[in-house]
mmCIF file of C-alpha atoms in Angstrom:
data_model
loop_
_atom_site.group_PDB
_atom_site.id
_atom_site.type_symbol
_atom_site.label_atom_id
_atom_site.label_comp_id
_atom_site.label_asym_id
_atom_site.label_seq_id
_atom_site.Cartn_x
_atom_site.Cartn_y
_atom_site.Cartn_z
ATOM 1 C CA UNK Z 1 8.946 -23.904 16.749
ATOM 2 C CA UNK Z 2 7.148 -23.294 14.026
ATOM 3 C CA UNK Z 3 3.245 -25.714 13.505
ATOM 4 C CA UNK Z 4 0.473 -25.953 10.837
ATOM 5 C CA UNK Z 5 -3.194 -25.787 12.446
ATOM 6 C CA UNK Z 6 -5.474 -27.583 10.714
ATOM 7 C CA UNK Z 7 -8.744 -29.140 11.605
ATOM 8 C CA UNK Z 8 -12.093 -30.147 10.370
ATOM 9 C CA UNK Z 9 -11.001 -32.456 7.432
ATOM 10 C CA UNK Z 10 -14.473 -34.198 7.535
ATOM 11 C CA UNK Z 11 -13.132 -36.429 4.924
ATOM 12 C CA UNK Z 12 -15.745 -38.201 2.917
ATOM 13 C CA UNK Z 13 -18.479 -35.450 3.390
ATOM 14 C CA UNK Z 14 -21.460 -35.080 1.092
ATOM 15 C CA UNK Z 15 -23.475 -32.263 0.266
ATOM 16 C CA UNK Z 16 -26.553 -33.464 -0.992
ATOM 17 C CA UNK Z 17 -25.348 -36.311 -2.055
ATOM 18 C CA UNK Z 18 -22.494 -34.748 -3.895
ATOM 19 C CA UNK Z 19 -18.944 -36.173 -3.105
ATOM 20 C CA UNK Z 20 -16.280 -34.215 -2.216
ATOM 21 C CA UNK Z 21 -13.717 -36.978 -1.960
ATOM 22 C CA UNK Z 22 -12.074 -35.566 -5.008
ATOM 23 C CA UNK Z 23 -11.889 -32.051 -3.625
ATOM 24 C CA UNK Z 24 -10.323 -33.044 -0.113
ATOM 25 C CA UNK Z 25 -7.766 -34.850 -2.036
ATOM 26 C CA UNK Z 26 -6.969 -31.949 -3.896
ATOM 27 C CA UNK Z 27 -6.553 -29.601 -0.931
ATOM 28 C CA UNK Z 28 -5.041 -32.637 1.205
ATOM 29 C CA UNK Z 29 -2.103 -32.423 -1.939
ATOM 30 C CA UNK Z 30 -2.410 -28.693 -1.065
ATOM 31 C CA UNK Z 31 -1.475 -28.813 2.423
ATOM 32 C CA UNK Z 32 1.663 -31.424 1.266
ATOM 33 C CA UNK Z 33 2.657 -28.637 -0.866
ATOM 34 C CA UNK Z 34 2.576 -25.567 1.469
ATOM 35 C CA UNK Z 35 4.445 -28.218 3.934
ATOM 36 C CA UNK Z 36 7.291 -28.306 1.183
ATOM 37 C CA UNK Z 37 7.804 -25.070 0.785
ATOM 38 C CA UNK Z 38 7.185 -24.243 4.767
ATOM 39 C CA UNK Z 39 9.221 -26.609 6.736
ATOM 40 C CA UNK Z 40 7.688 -26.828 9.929
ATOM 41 C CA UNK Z 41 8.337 -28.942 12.901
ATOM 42 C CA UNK Z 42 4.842 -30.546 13.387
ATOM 43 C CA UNK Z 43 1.077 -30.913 12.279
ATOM 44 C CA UNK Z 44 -2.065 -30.304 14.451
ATOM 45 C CA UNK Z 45 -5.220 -31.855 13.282
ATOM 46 C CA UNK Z 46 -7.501 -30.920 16.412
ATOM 47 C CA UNK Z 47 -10.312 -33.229 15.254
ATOM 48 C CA UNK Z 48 -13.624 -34.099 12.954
ATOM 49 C CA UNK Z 49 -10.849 -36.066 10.701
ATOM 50 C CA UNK Z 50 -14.411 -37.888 9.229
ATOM 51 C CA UNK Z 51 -17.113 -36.830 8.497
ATOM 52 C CA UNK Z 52 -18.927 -40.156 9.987
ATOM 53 C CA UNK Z 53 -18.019 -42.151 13.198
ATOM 54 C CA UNK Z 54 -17.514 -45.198 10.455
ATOM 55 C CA UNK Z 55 -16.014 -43.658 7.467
ATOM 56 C CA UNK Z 56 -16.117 -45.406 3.816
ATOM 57 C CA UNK Z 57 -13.684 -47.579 2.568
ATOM 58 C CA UNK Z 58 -11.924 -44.382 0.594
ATOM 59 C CA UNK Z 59 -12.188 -41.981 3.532
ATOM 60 C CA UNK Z 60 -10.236 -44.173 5.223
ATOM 61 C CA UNK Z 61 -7.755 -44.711 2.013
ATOM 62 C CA UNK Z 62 -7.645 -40.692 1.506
ATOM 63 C CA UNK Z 63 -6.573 -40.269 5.032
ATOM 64 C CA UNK Z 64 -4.091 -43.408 5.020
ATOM 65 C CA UNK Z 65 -2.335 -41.154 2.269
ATOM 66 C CA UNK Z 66 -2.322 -38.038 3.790
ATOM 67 C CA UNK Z 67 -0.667 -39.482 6.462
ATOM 68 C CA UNK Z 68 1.564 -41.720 4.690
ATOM 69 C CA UNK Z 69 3.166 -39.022 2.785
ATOM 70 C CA UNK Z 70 3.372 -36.969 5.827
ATOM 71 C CA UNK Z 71 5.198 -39.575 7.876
ATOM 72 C CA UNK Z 72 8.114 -39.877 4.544
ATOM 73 C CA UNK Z 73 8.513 -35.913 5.706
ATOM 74 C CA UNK Z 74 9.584 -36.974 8.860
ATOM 75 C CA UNK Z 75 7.182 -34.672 10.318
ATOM 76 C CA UNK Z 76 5.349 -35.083 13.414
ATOM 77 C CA UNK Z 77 1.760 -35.466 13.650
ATOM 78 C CA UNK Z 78 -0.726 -34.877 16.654
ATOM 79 C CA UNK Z 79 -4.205 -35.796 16.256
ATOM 80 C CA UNK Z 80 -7.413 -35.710 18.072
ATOM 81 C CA UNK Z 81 -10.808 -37.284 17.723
ATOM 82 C CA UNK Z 82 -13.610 -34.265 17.282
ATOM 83 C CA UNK Z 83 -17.304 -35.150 17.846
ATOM 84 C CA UNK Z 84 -18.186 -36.777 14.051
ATOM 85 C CA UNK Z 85 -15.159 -39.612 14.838
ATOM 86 C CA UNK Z 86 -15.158 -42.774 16.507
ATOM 87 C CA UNK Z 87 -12.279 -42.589 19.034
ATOM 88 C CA UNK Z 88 -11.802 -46.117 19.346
ATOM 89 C CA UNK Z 89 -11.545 -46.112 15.182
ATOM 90 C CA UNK Z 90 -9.508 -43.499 14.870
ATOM 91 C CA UNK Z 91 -7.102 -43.903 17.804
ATOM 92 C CA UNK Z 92 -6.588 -47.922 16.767
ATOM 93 C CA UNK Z 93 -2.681 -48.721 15.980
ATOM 94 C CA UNK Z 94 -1.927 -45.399 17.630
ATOM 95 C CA UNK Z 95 1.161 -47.076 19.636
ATOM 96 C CA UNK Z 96 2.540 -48.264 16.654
ATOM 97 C CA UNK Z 97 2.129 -45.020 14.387
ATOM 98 C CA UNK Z 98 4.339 -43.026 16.945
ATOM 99 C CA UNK Z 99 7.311 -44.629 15.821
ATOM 100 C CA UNK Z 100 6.502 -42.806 12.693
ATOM 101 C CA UNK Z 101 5.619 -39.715 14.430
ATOM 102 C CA UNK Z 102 2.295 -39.831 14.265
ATOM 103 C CA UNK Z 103 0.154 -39.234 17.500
ATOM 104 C CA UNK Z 104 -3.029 -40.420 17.562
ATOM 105 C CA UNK Z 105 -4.944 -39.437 20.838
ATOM 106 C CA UNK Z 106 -6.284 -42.390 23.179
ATOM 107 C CA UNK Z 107 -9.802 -42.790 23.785
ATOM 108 C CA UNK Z 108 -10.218 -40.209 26.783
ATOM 109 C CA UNK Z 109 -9.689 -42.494 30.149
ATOM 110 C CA UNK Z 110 -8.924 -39.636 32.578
ATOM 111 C CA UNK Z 111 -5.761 -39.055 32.149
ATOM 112 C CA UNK Z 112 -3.550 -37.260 29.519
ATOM 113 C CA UNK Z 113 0.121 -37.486 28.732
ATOM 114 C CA UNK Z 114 2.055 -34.946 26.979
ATOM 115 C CA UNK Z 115 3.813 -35.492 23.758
ATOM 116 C CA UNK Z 116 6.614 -33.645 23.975
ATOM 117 C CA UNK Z 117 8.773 -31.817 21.035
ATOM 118 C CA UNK Z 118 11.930 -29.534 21.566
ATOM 119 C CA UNK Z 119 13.231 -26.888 19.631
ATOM 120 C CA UNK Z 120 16.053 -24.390 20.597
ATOM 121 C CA UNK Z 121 14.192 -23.188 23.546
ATOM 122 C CA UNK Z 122 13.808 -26.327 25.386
ATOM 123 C CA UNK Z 123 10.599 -28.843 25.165
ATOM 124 C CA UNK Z 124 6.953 -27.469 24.390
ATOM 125 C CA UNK Z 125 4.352 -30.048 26.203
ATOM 126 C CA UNK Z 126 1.638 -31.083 23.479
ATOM 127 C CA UNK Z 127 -1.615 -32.264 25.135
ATOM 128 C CA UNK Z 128 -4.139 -33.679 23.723
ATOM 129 C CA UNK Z 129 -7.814 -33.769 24.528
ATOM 130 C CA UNK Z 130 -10.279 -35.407 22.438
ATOM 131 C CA UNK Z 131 -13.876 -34.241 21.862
ATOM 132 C CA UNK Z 132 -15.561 -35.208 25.258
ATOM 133 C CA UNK Z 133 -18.916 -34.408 27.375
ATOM 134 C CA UNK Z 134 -19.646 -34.453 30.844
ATOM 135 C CA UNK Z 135 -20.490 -38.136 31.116
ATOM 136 C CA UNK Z 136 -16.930 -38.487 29.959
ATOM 137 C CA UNK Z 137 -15.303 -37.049 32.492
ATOM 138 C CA UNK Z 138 -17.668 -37.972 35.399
ATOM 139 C CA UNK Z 139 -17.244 -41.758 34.850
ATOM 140 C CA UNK Z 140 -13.447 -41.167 36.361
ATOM 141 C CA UNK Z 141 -14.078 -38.536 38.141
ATOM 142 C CA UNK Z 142 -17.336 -38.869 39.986
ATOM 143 C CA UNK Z 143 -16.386 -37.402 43.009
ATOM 144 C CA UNK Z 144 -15.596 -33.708 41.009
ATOM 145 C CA UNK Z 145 -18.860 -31.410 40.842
ATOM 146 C CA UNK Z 146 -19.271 -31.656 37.227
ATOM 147 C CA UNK Z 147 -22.590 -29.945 35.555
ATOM 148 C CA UNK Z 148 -21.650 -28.607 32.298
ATOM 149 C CA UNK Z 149 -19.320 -28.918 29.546
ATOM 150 C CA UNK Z 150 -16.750 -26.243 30.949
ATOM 151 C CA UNK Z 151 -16.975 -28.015 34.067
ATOM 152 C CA UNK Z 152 -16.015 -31.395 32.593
ATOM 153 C CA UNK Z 153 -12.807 -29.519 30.021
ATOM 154 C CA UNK Z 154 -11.984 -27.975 33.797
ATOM 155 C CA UNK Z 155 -11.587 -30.910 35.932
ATOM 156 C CA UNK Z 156 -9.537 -32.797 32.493
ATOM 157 C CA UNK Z 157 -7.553 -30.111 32.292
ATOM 158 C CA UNK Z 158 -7.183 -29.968 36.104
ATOM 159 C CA UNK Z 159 -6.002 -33.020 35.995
ATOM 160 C CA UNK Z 160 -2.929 -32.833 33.900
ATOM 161 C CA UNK Z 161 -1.348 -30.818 35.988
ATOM 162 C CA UNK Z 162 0.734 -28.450 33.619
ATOM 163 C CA UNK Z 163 3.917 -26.639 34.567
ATOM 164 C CA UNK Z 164 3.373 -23.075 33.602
ATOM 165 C CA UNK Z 165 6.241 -22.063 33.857
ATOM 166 C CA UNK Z 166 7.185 -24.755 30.517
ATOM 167 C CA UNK Z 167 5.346 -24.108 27.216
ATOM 168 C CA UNK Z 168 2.256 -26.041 26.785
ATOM 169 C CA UNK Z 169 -0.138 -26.145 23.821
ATOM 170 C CA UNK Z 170 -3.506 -27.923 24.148
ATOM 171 C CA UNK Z 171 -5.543 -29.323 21.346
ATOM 172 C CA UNK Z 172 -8.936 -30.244 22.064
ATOM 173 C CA UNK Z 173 -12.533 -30.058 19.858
ATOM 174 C CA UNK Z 174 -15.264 -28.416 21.804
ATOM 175 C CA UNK Z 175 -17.538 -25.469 21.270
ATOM 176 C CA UNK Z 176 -15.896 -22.303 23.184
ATOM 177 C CA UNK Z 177 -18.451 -20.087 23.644
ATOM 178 C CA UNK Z 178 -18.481 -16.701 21.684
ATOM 179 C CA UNK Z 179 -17.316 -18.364 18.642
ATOM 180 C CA UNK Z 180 -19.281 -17.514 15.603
ATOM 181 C CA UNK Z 181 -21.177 -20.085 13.985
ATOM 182 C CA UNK Z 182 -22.407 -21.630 10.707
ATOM 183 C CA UNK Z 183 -24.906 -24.117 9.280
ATOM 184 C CA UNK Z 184 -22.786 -26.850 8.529
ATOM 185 C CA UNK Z 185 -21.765 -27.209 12.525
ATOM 186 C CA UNK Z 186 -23.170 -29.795 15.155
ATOM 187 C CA UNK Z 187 -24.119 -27.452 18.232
ATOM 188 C CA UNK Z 188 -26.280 -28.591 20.987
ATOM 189 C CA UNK Z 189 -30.080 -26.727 21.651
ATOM 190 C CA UNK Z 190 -29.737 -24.126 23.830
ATOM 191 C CA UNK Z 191 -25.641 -23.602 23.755
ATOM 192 C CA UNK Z 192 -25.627 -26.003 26.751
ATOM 193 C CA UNK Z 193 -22.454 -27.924 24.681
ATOM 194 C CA UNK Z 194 -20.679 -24.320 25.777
ATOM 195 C CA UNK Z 195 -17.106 -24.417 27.197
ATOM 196 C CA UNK Z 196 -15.810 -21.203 29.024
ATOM 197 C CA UNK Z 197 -12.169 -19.623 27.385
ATOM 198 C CA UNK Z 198 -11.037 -19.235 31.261
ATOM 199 C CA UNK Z 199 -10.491 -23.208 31.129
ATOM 200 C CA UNK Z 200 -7.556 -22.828 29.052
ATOM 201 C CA UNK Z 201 -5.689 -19.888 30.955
ATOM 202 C CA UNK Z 202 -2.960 -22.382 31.428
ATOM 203 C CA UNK Z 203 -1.939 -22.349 28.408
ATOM 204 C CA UNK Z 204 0.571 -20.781 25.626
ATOM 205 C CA UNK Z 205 -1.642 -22.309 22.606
ATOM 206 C CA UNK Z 206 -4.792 -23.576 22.409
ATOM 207 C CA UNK Z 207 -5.182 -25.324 19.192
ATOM 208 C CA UNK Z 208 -9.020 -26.105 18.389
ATOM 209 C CA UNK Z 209 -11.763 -28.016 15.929
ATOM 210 C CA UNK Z 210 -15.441 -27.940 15.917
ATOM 211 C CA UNK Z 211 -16.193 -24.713 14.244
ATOM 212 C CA UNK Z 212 -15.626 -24.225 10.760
ATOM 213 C CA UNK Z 213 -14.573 -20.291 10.543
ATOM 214 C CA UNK Z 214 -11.070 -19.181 11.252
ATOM 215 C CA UNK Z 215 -11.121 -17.140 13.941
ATOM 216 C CA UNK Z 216 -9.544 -16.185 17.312
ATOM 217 C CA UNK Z 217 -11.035 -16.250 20.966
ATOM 218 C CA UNK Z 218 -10.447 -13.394 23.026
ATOM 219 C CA UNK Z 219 -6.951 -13.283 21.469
ATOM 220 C CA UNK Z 220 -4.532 -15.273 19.549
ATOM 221 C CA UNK Z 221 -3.592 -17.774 21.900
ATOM 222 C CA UNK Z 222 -6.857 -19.394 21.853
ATOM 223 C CA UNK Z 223 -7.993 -20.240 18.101
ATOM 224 C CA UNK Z 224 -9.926 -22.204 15.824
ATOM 225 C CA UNK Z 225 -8.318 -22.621 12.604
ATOM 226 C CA UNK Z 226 -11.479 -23.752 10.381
ATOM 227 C CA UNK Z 227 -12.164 -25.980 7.677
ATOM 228 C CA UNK Z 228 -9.440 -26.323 5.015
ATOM 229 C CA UNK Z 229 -13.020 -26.325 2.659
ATOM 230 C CA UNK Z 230 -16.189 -24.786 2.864
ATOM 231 C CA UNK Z 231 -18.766 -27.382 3.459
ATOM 232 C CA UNK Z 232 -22.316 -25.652 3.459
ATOM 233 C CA UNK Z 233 -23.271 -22.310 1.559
ATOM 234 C CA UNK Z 234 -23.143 -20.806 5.081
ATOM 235 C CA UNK Z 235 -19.489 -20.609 4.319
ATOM 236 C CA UNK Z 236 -19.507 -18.954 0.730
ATOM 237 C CA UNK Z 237 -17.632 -15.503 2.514
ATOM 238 C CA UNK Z 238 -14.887 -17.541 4.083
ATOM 239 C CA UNK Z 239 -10.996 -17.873 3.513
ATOM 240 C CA UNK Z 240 -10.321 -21.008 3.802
ATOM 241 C CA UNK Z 241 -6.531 -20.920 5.194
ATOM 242 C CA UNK Z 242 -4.114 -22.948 7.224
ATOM 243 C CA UNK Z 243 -2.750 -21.376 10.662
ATOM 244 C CA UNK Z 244 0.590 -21.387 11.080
ATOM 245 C CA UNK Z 245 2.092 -21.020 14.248
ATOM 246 C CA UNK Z 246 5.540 -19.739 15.145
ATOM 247 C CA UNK Z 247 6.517 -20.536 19.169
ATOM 248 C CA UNK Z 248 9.651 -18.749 20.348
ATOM 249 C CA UNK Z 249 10.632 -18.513 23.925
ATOM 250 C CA UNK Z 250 7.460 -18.826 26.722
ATOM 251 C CA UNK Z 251 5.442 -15.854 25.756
ATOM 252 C CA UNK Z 252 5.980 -15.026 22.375
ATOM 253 C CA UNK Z 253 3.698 -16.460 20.027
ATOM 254 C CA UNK Z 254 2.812 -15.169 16.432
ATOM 255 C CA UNK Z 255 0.338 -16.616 13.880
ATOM 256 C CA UNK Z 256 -0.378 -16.241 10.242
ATOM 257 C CA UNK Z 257 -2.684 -17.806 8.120
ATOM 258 C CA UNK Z 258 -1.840 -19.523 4.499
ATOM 259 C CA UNK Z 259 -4.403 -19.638 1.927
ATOM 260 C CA UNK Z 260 -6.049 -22.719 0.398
ATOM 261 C CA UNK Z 261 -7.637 -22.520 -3.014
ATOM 262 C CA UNK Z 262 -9.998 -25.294 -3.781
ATOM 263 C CA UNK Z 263 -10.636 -27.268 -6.640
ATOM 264 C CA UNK Z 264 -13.960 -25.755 -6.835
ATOM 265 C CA UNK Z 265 -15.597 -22.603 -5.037
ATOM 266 C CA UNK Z 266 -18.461 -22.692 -3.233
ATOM 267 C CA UNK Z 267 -20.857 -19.919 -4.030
ATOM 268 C CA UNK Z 268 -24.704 -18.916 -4.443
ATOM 269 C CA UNK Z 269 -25.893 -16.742 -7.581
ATOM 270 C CA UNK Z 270 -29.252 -15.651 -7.872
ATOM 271 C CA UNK Z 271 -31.987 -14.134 -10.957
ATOM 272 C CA UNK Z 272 -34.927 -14.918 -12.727
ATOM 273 C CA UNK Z 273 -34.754 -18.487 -14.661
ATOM 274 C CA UNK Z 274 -34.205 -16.274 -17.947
ATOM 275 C CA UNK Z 275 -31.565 -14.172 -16.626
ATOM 276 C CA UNK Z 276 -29.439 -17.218 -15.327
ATOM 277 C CA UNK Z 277 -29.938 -19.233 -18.300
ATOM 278 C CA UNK Z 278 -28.788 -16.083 -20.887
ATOM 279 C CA UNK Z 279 -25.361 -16.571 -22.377
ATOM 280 C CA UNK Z 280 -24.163 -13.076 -21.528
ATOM 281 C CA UNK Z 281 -25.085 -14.322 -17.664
ATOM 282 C CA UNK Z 282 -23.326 -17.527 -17.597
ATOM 283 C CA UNK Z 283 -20.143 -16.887 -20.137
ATOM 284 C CA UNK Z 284 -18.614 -14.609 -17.073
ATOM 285 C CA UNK Z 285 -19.496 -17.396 -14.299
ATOM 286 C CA UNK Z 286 -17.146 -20.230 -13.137
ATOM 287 C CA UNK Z 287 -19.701 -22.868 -13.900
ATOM 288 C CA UNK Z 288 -17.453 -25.720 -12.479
ATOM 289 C CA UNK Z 289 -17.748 -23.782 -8.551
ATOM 290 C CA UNK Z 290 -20.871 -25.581 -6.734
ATOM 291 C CA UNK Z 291 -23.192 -23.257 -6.789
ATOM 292 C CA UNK Z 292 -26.455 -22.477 -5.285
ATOM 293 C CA UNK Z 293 -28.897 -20.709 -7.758
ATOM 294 C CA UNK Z 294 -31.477 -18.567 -5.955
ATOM 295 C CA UNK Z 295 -34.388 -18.061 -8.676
ATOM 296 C CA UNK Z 296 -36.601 -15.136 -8.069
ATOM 297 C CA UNK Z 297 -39.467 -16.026 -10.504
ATOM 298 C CA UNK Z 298 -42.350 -15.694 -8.949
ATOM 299 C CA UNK Z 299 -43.811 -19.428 -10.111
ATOM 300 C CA UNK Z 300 -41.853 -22.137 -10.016
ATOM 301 C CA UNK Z 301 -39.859 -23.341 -13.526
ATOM 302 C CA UNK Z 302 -40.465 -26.650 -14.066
ATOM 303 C CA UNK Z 303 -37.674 -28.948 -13.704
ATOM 304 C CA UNK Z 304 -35.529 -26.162 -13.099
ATOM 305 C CA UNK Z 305 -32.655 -28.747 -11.334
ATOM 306 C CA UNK Z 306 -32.277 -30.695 -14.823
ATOM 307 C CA UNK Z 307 -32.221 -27.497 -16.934
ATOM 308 C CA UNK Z 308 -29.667 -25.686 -15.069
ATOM 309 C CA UNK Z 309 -27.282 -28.607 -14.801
ATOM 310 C CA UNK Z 310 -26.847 -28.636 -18.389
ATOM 311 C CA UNK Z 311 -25.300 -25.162 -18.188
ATOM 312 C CA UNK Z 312 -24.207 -25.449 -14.379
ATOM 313 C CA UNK Z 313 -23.206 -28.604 -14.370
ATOM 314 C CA UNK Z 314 -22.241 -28.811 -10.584
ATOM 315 C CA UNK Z 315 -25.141 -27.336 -9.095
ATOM 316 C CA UNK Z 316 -26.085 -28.564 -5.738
ATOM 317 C CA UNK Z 317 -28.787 -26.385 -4.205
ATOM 318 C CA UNK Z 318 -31.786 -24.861 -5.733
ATOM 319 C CA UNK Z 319 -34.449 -22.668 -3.850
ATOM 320 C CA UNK Z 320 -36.538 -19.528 -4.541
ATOM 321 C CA UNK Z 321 -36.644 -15.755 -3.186
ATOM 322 C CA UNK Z 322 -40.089 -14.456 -4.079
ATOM 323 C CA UNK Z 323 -43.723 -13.412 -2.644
ATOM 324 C CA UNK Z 324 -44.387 -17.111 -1.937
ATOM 325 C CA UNK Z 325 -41.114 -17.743 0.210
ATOM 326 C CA UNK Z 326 -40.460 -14.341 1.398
ATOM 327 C CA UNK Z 327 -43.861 -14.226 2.945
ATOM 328 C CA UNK Z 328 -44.611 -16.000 5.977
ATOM 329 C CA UNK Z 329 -48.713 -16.107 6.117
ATOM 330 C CA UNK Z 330 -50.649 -17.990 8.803
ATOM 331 C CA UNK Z 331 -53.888 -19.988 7.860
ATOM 332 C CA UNK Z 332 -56.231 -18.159 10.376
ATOM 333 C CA UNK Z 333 -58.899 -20.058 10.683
ATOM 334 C CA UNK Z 334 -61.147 -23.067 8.844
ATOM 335 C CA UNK Z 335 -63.261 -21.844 5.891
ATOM 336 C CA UNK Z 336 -66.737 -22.169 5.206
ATOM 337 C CA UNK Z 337 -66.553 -25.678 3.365
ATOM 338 C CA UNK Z 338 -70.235 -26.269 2.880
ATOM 339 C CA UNK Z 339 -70.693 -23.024 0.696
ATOM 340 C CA UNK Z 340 -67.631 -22.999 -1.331
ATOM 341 C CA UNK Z 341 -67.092 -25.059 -4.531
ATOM 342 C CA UNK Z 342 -63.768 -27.242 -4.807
ATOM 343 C CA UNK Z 343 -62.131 -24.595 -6.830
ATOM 344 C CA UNK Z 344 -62.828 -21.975 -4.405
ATOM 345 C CA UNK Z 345 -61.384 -23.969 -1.389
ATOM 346 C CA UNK Z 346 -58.437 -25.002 -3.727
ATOM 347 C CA UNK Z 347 -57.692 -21.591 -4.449
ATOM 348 C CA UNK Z 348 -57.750 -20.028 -0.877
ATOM 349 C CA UNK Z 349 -55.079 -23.152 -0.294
ATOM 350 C CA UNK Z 350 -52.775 -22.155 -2.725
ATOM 351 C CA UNK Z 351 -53.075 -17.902 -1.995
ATOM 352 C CA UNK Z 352 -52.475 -19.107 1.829
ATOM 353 C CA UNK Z 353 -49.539 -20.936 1.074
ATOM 354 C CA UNK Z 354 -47.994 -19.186 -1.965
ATOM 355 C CA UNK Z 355 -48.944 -15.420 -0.845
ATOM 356 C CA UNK Z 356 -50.708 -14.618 -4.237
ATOM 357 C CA UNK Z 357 -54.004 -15.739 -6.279
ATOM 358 C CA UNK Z 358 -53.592 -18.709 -8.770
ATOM 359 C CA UNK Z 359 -53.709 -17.259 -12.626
ATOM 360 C CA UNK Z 360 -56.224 -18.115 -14.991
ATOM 361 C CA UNK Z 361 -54.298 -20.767 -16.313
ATOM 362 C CA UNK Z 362 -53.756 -22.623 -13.072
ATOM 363 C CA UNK Z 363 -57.347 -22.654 -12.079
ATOM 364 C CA UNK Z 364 -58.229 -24.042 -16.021
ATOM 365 C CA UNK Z 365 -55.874 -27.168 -15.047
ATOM 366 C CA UNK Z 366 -57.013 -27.263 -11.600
ATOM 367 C CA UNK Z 367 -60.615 -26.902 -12.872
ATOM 368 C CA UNK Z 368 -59.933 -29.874 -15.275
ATOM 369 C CA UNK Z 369 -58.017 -32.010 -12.805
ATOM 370 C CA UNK Z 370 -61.159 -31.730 -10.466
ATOM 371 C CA UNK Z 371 -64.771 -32.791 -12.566
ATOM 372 C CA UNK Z 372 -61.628 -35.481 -14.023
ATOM 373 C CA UNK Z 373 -61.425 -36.966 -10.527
ATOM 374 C CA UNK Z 374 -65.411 -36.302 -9.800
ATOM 375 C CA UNK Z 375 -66.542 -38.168 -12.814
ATOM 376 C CA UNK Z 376 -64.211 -41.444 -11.974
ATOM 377 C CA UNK Z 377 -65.841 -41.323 -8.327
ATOM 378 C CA UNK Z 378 -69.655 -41.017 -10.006
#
């Protein structure tokens, strides 16, 4: 049996009030694609579908087609609800949608059913386990000693009551811990959202969402496939990728991953204002990527945001490396207000925050500024 991992799509997601609804439908025709040329005998979106428990009107309409055209591939389709969806939303018509093939997990009520698939080798039990937390579980279970978040996966997956000796592949959308982490994730303070890997030793395949690098757990078996987009600057050094999965008889299991090239990168470049802004700089850049400019001048350009974006014209992010921001300094105590003029007390502000004197020119304006305001108070 051979299934594409995907998760994460966190459709209608903005980054700083950039859309990305164009991009996701660009990598959403992607995915279609690959599926063309890789037949495959189901789809595994293991949750975070939205990016918001109520989507807008054309995250809904995206994901409506992305399913749609699925469905017309007669492929089958099991999805979960991940911690950004409403269950209740998401899961709504889900009885219906199976007769199309598409499984849309219940809103978790203490008990899970397998969808089942067969290949050659017999049937391979599909479970699925939406994003849950220990108040979940406990409501159905209250006599079950549960503390933490492993303890509430435990006693759901307890509860399901797999055959080993069949193939079973769960998808769920929880933070297993040891995964490595990025900005754009929701974790809880402290790690106390943690589930333990030896909750899923039951199982041939354990398909997850939440965090938004590919990567494995302890081994193959256990994997989260990551976004099919990077979605912070966190994310600049990852491969985006599908995971494909190829089942054979109970034991063997292989995986390989599929690239996905967006329809624009995601990447951070960094210089003085001058260097960024010189046509020898910018004629070898992809200036449609969305880009992060680092500027290391050591005073801030004024408005640097407007000037860039006529060269850069998808630039999302701007911040500075210098003294100032590299520098850390702690105001140690009050200063002697009573014998210091209001330039002198307006200057030890600015070197405590910015890490450096002001210039001459700065304390002329700020010199100005001040007998200005002193005078209208007179």
């Amino acid at each position: 049996m051979k299934l594409f991992h995907l998760s994460d799509l966190h459709i209608g997601k903005r980054i700083n009030e950039v859309s990305l609804i164009e991009d996701q439908q660009y990598i959403l025709s992607q995915i279609i694609k690959t599926i063309d040329d890789i037949r495959v005998d189901g789809v595994i979106i293991a949750g975070d579908v939205y990016d918001k428990s109520v989507p807008s009107a054309e995250a809904v309409t995206l994901f409506d087609d992305f399913l749609s055209r699925l469905a017309l591939r007669n492929i089958p389709v099991l999805i979960i609800s991940g911690n950004h969806d409403s269950p209740e939303r998401l899961s709504f018509g889900n009885r219906i949608m199976e007769g199309a093939g598409i499984y849309l997990a219940p809103v978790y009520s203490g008990t899970v059913k397998p969808i089942i698939l067969n290949d050659e080798f017999g049937k391979v039990n599909f479970w699925l386990l939406p994003f849950i937390k220990p108040a979940h579980v406990k409501r159905f279970y209250p006599e079950e000693k549960i503390e933490s978040y492993t303890d509430a996966v435990r006693v759901a997956i307890d509860k399901m009551k797999i055959n080993t000796e069949e193939r079973n592949v769960l998808v769920t959308h929880q933070f297993v811990t040891g995964a490595e982490t990025c900005e754009s994730e929701e974790l809880s303070v402290g790690g106390t959202d943690n589930v333990d890997a030896s909750v899923f030793d039951g199982f041939d395949y354990v398909a997850l969402g939440h965090i938004h690098g590919p990567q494995n757990i302890g081994s193959n078996r256990i994997r989260y496939c990551g976004t099919p987009l990077k979605y912070s600057f966190s994310e600049c050094g990852h491969i985006k990728s599908i995971t494909e999965i190829e089942m054979g008889r109970k034991g063997s299991l292989e995986l390989h991953t599929l690239p996905l090239l967006p329809k624009h990168d995601m990447r951070q470049i960094s210089g003085t204002f001058e260097e960024i802004t010189d046509k020898s700089f910018y004629e070898n850049e992809n200036r449609d990527d969305y880009l992060h400019v680092i500027l290391t001048d050591e005073e801030d350009v004024p408005e640097a945001m407007g000037r860039l974006r006529v060269i850069y014209p998808n630039l999302i992010k701007l911040s500075y490396d210098n003294t100032r921001t590299r520098t850390n300094r702690l105001i140690e105590g009050a200063q002697d207000v009573k014998t210091k003029s209001p330039l002198e007390l307006l200057e030890d502000l600015y070197e405590e925050q910015n890490n450096q004197p002001m210039n001459s020119q700065q304390k002329a304006i700020a010199l100005e500024l001040i007998e200005s305001i002193w005078e209208e108070n007179l």
